[in-house]
Tab-separated table of C-alpha atoms and ligand atoms in Angstrom:
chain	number	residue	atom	x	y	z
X	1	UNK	CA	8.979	-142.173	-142.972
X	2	UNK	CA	10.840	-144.693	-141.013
X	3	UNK	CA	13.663	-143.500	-138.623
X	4	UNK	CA	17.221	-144.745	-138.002
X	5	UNK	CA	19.269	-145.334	-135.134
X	6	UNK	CA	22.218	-143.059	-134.339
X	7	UNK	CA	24.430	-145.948	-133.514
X	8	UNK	CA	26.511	-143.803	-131.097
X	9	UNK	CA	23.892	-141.703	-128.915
X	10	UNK	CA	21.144	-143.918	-129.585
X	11	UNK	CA	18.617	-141.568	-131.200
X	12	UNK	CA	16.417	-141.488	-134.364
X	13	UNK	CA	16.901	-139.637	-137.266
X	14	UNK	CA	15.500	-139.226	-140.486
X	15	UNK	CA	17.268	-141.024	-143.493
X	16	UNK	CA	18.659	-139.433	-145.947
X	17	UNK	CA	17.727	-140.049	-149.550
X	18	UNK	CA	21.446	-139.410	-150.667
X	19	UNK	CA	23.272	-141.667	-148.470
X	20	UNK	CA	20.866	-144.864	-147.101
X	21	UNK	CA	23.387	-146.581	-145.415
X	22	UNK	CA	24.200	-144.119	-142.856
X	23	UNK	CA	24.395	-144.782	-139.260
X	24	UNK	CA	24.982	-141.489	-137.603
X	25	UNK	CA	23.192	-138.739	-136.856
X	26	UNK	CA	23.978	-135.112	-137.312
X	27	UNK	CA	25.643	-134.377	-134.196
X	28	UNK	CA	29.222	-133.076	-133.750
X	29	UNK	CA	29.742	-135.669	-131.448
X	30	UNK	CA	28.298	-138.792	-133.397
X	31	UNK	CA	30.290	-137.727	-136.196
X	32	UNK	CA	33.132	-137.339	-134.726
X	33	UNK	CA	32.570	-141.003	-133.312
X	34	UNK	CA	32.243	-142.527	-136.763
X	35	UNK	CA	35.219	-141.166	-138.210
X	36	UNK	CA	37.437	-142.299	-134.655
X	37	UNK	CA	35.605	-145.921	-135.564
X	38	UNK	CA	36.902	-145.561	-139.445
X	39	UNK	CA	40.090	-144.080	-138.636
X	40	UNK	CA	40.641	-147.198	-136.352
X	41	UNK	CA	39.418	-149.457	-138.489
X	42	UNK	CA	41.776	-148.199	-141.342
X	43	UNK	CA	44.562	-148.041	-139.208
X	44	UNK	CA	44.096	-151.920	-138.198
X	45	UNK	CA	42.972	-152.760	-142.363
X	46	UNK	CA	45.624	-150.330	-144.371
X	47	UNK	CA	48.978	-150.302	-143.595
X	48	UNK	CA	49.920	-147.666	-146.339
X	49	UNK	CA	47.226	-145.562	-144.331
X	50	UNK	CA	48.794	-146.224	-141.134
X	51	UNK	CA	52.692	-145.704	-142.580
X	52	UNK	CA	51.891	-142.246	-143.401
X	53	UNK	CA	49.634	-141.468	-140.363
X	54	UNK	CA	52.807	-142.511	-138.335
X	55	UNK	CA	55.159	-140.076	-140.902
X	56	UNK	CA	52.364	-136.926	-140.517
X	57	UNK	CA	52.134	-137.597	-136.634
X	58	UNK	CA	56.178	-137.467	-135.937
X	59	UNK	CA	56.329	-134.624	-138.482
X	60	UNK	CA	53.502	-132.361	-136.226
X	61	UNK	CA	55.240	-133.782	-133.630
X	62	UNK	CA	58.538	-132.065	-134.634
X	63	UNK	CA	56.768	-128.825	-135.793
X	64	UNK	CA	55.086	-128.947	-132.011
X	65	UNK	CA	57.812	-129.498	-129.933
X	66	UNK	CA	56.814	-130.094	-126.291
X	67	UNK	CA	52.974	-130.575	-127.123
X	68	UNK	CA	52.328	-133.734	-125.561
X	69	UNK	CA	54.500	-133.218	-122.715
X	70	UNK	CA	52.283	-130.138	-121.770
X	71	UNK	CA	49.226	-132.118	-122.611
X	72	UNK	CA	50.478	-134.701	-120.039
X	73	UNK	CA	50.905	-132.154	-117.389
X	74	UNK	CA	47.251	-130.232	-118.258
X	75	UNK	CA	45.394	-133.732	-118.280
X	76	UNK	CA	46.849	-136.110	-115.820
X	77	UNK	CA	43.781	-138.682	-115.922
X	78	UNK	CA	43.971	-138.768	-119.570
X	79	UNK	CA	47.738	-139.342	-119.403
X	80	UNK	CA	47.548	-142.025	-116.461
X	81	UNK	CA	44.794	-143.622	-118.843
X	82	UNK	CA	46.826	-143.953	-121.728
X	83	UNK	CA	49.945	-145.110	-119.887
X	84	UNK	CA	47.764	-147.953	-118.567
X	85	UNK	CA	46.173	-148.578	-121.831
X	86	UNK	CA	49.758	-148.718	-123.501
X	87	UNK	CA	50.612	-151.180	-120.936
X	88	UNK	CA	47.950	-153.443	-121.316
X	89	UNK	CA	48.692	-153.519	-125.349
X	90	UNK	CA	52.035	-154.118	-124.561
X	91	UNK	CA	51.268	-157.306	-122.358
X	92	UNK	CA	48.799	-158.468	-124.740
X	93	UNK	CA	51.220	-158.048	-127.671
X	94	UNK	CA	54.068	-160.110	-125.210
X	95	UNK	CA	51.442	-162.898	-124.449
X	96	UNK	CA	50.417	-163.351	-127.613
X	97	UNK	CA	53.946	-164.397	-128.414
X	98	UNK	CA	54.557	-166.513	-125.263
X	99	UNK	CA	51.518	-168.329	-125.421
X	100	UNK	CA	52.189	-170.883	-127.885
X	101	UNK	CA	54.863	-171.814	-125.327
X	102	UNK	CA	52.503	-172.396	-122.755
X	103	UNK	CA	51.317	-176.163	-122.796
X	104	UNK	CA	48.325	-177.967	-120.673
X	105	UNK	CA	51.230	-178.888	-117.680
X	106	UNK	CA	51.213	-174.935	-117.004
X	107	UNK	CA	47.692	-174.944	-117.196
X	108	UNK	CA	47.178	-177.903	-115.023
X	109	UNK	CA	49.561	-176.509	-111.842
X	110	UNK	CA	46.592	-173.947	-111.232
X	111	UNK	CA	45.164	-175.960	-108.385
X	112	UNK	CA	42.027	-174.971	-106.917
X	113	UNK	CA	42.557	-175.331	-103.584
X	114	UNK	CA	45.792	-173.765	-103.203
X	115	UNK	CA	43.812	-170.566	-104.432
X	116	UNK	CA	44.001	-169.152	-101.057
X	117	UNK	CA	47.704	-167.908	-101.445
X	118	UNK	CA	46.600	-166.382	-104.408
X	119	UNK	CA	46.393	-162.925	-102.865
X	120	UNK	CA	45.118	-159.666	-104.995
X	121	UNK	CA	46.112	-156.574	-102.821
X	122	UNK	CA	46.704	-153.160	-103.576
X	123	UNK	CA	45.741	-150.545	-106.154
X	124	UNK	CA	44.047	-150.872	-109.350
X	125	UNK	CA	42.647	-150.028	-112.631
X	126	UNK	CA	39.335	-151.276	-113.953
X	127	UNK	CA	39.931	-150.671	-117.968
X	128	UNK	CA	36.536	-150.926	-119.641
X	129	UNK	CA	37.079	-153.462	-123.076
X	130	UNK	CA	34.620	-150.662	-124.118
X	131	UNK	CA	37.022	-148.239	-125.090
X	132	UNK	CA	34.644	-144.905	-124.298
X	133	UNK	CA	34.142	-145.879	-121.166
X	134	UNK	CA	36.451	-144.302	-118.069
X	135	UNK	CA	39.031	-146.957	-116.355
X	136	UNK	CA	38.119	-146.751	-112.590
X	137	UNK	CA	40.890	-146.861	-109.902
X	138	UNK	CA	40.050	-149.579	-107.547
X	139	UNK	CA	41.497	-150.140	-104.316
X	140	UNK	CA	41.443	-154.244	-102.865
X	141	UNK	CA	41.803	-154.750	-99.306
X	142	UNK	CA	41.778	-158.069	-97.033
X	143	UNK	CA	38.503	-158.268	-94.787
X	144	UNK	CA	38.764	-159.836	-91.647
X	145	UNK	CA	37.009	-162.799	-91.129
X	146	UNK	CA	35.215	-161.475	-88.342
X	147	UNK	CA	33.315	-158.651	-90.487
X	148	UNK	CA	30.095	-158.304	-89.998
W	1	ZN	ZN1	23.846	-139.616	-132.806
């Protein structure tokens, strides 16, 4: 019988004659992958569905007073993560107003050789576009010259 491919870990498994069209596998893990993907996806599609995730998140978040704070202090990486995360969505959600402003003189004041004072010191995140993946804390230094 021919095998499918687990979208998220990659592996075959048999299909199923009840549901063809699936593209998981069995595992916990994959599963709990696809519905992440259609939870997103219906959050970003069905704003009725997203209204009243919102409502039933601030309600647990009322009946759990303190939870996230805690969860904050118990996973720091997690909770730098996000905050970065956040930021970035808020910058893109700022840009994507101002850029209509922006015309081709902007554009055009981004001279090549003047790239030199264009210095990018200091401490970093690398956030994956791949969402599953980890951010990774960069540091960028200047390099003398002289270096080997
Ligand atoms: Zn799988």
């Amino acid at each position: 019988m021919e095998q499918i491919l687990c979208i998220y870990c990659g592996d075959f498994f048999p299909p199923s004659p009840r549901h063809k069209r699936r593209t998981s596998c069995k595992r916990p893990e994959c599963k709990r992958a696809k519905k992440a993907d259609w939870q997103r996806h219906k959050m970003k599609t069905d704003p009725i569905y997203k209204s009243n995730q919102k409502i039933s998140q601030k309600e647990w978040a009322r009946a759990n007073p303190g939870y996230w704070r805690q969860y904050r202090k118990r996973n720091p990486k997690k909770a730098e993560r996000n905050r970065i995360l956040q930021t970035i969505r808020n910058r893109k959600a700022r840009s994507s107003h101002s850029v209509a402003k922006m015309d081709a003189s902007v554009i055009a004041k981004m001279d090549a050789s003047k790239s030199n004072n264009f210095k990018i010191l200091g401490q970093f995140w690398l956030v994956p576009v791949i969402a599953k993946m980890d951010a990774l804390k960069v540091n960028i230094h200047t390099i003398s010259s002289h270096y080997p």
